[in-house]
């Protein structure tokens, strides 16, 4: 039997250095101790942090609170107000459906997440060898 590796189930806010800043600050949050910037859990948490921050920012620009938005949100299976609050706080992991929903409401979400994911692609030097992004 091989080495047991951590699974995909994790609390997103627990893999960043300042869990209380999750979704609240514009800047990215450094990885928590034991994680690095290339860890798939940190990258997923960063995407979720970006979504949460952009959702809160866009709602504020609309003059709307999250509870107000959720009270009028479409009746979508799996889109409960309680789950969305936990997801936006980083207490429960986002799903692709969450990303798709919020990106349809706020296109900035899609653009920001796409830009971040694109940053993972190795850059090529003049000699043609790949170098890892920072």
mmCIF file of C-alpha atoms in Angstrom:
data_model
loop_
_atom_site.group_PDB
_atom_site.id
_atom_site.type_symbol
_atom_site.label_atom_id
_atom_site.label_comp_id
_atom_site.label_asym_id
_atom_site.label_seq_id
_atom_site.Cartn_x
_atom_site.Cartn_y
_atom_site.Cartn_z
ATOM 1 C CA UNK A 1 0.000 0.000 0.000
ATOM 2 C CA UNK A 2 1.215 3.493 -0.868
ATOM 3 C CA UNK A 3 1.574 6.560 1.280
ATOM 4 C CA UNK A 4 -1.756 8.006 2.406
ATOM 5 C CA UNK A 5 -2.185 11.501 0.976
ATOM 6 C CA UNK A 6 -4.558 14.250 2.102
ATOM 7 C CA UNK A 7 -7.897 14.167 0.314
ATOM 8 C CA UNK A 8 -9.826 16.878 -1.431
ATOM 9 C CA UNK A 9 -12.102 17.564 1.529
ATOM 10 C CA UNK A 10 -10.793 20.570 3.434
ATOM 11 C CA UNK A 11 -11.905 23.877 4.872
ATOM 12 C CA UNK A 12 -10.646 26.503 2.377
ATOM 13 C CA UNK A 13 -10.016 29.196 4.981
ATOM 14 C CA UNK A 14 -7.759 26.801 6.925
ATOM 15 C CA UNK A 15 -5.144 26.700 4.141
ATOM 16 C CA UNK A 16 -4.522 30.472 4.190
ATOM 17 C CA UNK A 17 -2.373 32.275 6.746
ATOM 18 C CA UNK A 18 -5.155 34.631 7.916
ATOM 19 C CA UNK A 19 -8.452 32.719 7.895
ATOM 20 C CA UNK A 20 -10.428 35.732 9.158
ATOM 21 C CA UNK A 21 -9.405 37.689 6.026
ATOM 22 C CA UNK A 22 -10.953 35.080 3.719
ATOM 23 C CA UNK A 23 -13.201 36.839 1.202
ATOM 24 C CA UNK A 24 -12.747 40.196 2.916
ATOM 25 C CA UNK A 25 -9.484 41.549 1.505
ATOM 26 C CA UNK A 26 -8.620 42.321 -2.098
ATOM 27 C CA UNK A 27 -5.104 40.921 -1.873
ATOM 28 C CA UNK A 28 -4.304 37.256 -2.046
ATOM 29 C CA UNK A 29 -3.627 35.668 1.327
ATOM 30 C CA UNK A 30 -0.384 33.765 1.850
ATOM 31 C CA UNK A 31 -0.616 30.006 2.329
ATOM 32 C CA UNK A 32 -0.878 28.694 5.871
ATOM 33 C CA UNK A 33 2.086 26.850 7.339
ATOM 34 C CA UNK A 34 2.451 23.479 5.663
ATOM 35 C CA UNK A 35 1.079 24.667 2.312
ATOM 36 C CA UNK A 36 2.820 26.343 -0.602
ATOM 37 C CA UNK A 37 1.491 28.444 -3.483
ATOM 38 C CA UNK A 38 1.393 25.451 -5.854
ATOM 39 C CA UNK A 39 -0.630 23.196 -3.530
ATOM 40 C CA UNK A 40 -3.942 22.382 -5.219
ATOM 41 C CA UNK A 41 -5.833 23.075 -1.975
ATOM 42 C CA UNK A 42 -4.252 26.515 -1.612
ATOM 43 C CA UNK A 43 -5.018 27.323 -5.253
ATOM 44 C CA UNK A 44 -8.635 26.203 -4.826
ATOM 45 C CA UNK A 45 -8.934 28.262 -1.628
ATOM 46 C CA UNK A 46 -7.481 31.279 -3.441
ATOM 47 C CA UNK A 47 -10.067 30.953 -6.206
ATOM 48 C CA UNK A 48 -12.815 30.736 -3.616
ATOM 49 C CA UNK A 49 -11.385 33.730 -1.717
ATOM 50 C CA UNK A 50 -11.397 35.702 -4.984
ATOM 51 C CA UNK A 51 -15.010 34.723 -5.708
ATOM 52 C CA UNK A 52 -16.106 35.690 -2.195
ATOM 53 C CA UNK A 53 -14.336 39.031 -2.297
ATOM 54 C CA UNK A 54 -15.697 39.901 -5.760
ATOM 55 C CA UNK A 55 -19.241 38.891 -4.784
ATOM 56 C CA UNK A 56 -19.148 41.074 -1.671
ATOM 57 C CA UNK A 57 -17.624 43.981 -3.608
ATOM 58 C CA UNK A 58 -20.155 43.781 -6.445
ATOM 59 C CA UNK A 59 -23.083 43.509 -4.026
ATOM 60 C CA UNK A 60 -21.803 46.562 -2.145
ATOM 61 C CA UNK A 61 -21.597 48.492 -5.438
ATOM 62 C CA UNK A 62 -25.236 47.526 -6.083
ATOM 63 C CA UNK A 63 -26.187 48.749 -2.619
ATOM 64 C CA UNK A 64 -27.241 45.239 -1.700
ATOM 65 C CA UNK A 65 -26.252 42.953 1.153
ATOM 66 C CA UNK A 66 -25.664 39.233 0.789
ATOM 67 C CA UNK A 67 -28.820 38.395 2.800
ATOM 68 C CA UNK A 68 -30.863 40.712 0.539
ATOM 69 C CA UNK A 69 -29.440 39.084 -2.588
ATOM 70 C CA UNK A 70 -29.926 35.553 -1.262
ATOM 71 C CA UNK A 71 -33.540 36.324 -0.289
ATOM 72 C CA UNK A 72 -34.290 37.125 -3.940
ATOM 73 C CA UNK A 73 -31.923 34.603 -5.554
ATOM 74 C CA UNK A 74 -33.400 32.135 -8.023
ATOM 75 C CA UNK A 75 -34.570 28.800 -6.676
ATOM 76 C CA UNK A 76 -31.618 26.721 -7.842
ATOM 77 C CA UNK A 77 -31.052 23.181 -6.519
ATOM 78 C CA UNK A 78 -28.122 23.161 -4.098
ATOM 79 C CA UNK A 79 -28.083 26.947 -3.794
ATOM 80 C CA UNK A 80 -29.211 27.388 -0.219
ATOM 81 C CA UNK A 81 -28.552 30.717 1.514
ATOM 82 C CA UNK A 82 -26.888 28.908 4.439
ATOM 83 C CA UNK A 83 -24.494 27.008 2.157
ATOM 84 C CA UNK A 84 -23.648 30.154 0.180
ATOM 85 C CA UNK A 85 -22.842 32.064 3.384
ATOM 86 C CA UNK A 86 -20.542 29.222 4.518
ATOM 87 C CA UNK A 87 -18.956 28.995 1.062
ATOM 88 C CA UNK A 88 -18.309 32.756 0.902
ATOM 89 C CA UNK A 89 -16.714 32.638 4.392
ATOM 90 C CA UNK A 90 -14.498 29.734 3.306
ATOM 91 C CA UNK A 91 -16.019 27.303 5.794
ATOM 92 C CA UNK A 92 -17.174 24.896 3.079
ATOM 93 C CA UNK A 93 -15.596 24.235 -0.294
ATOM 94 C CA UNK A 94 -17.030 25.816 -3.428
ATOM 95 C CA UNK A 95 -18.119 23.679 -6.339
ATOM 96 C CA UNK A 96 -17.859 24.395 -10.051
ATOM 97 C CA UNK A 97 -21.602 25.134 -9.953
ATOM 98 C CA UNK A 98 -20.939 27.939 -7.435
ATOM 99 C CA UNK A 99 -18.300 29.426 -9.723
ATOM 100 C CA UNK A 100 -20.641 29.173 -12.708
ATOM 101 C CA UNK A 101 -23.528 30.756 -10.790
ATOM 102 C CA UNK A 102 -21.562 33.710 -9.417
ATOM 103 C CA UNK A 103 -19.774 34.263 -12.744
ATOM 104 C CA UNK A 104 -23.175 34.480 -14.449
ATOM 105 C CA UNK A 105 -24.286 37.127 -11.936
ATOM 106 C CA UNK A 106 -20.961 38.990 -11.892
ATOM 107 C CA UNK A 107 -18.825 38.465 -15.043
ATOM 108 C CA UNK A 108 -15.833 39.940 -13.165
ATOM 109 C CA UNK A 109 -15.713 36.658 -11.248
ATOM 110 C CA UNK A 110 -15.080 34.674 -14.446
ATOM 111 C CA UNK A 111 -12.438 37.122 -15.651
ATOM 112 C CA UNK A 112 -10.580 37.234 -12.331
ATOM 113 C CA UNK A 113 -10.567 33.481 -11.838
ATOM 114 C CA UNK A 114 -9.469 32.887 -15.448
ATOM 115 C CA UNK A 115 -6.582 35.317 -15.033
ATOM 116 C CA UNK A 116 -5.472 33.596 -11.831
ATOM 117 C CA UNK A 117 -5.639 30.109 -13.355
ATOM 118 C CA UNK A 118 -3.730 31.310 -16.406
ATOM 119 C CA UNK A 119 -0.919 32.419 -14.076
ATOM 120 C CA UNK A 120 -0.254 28.734 -13.302
ATOM 121 C CA UNK A 121 0.887 28.052 -16.859
ATOM 122 C CA UNK A 122 4.681 27.864 -17.039
ATOM 123 C CA UNK A 123 6.319 30.768 -18.831
ATOM 124 C CA UNK A 124 8.792 29.904 -21.577
ATOM 125 C CA UNK A 125 12.222 31.467 -21.651
ATOM 126 C CA UNK A 126 14.016 32.471 -24.848
ATOM 127 C CA UNK A 127 15.768 29.099 -24.922
ATOM 128 C CA UNK A 128 12.416 27.295 -24.863
ATOM 129 C CA UNK A 129 12.624 25.790 -21.392
ATOM 130 C CA UNK A 130 9.685 26.175 -19.058
ATOM 131 C CA UNK A 131 9.994 28.106 -15.847
ATOM 132 C CA UNK A 132 7.403 27.919 -13.113
ATOM 133 C CA UNK A 133 5.292 30.993 -12.319
ATOM 134 C CA UNK A 134 5.754 32.563 -8.918
#
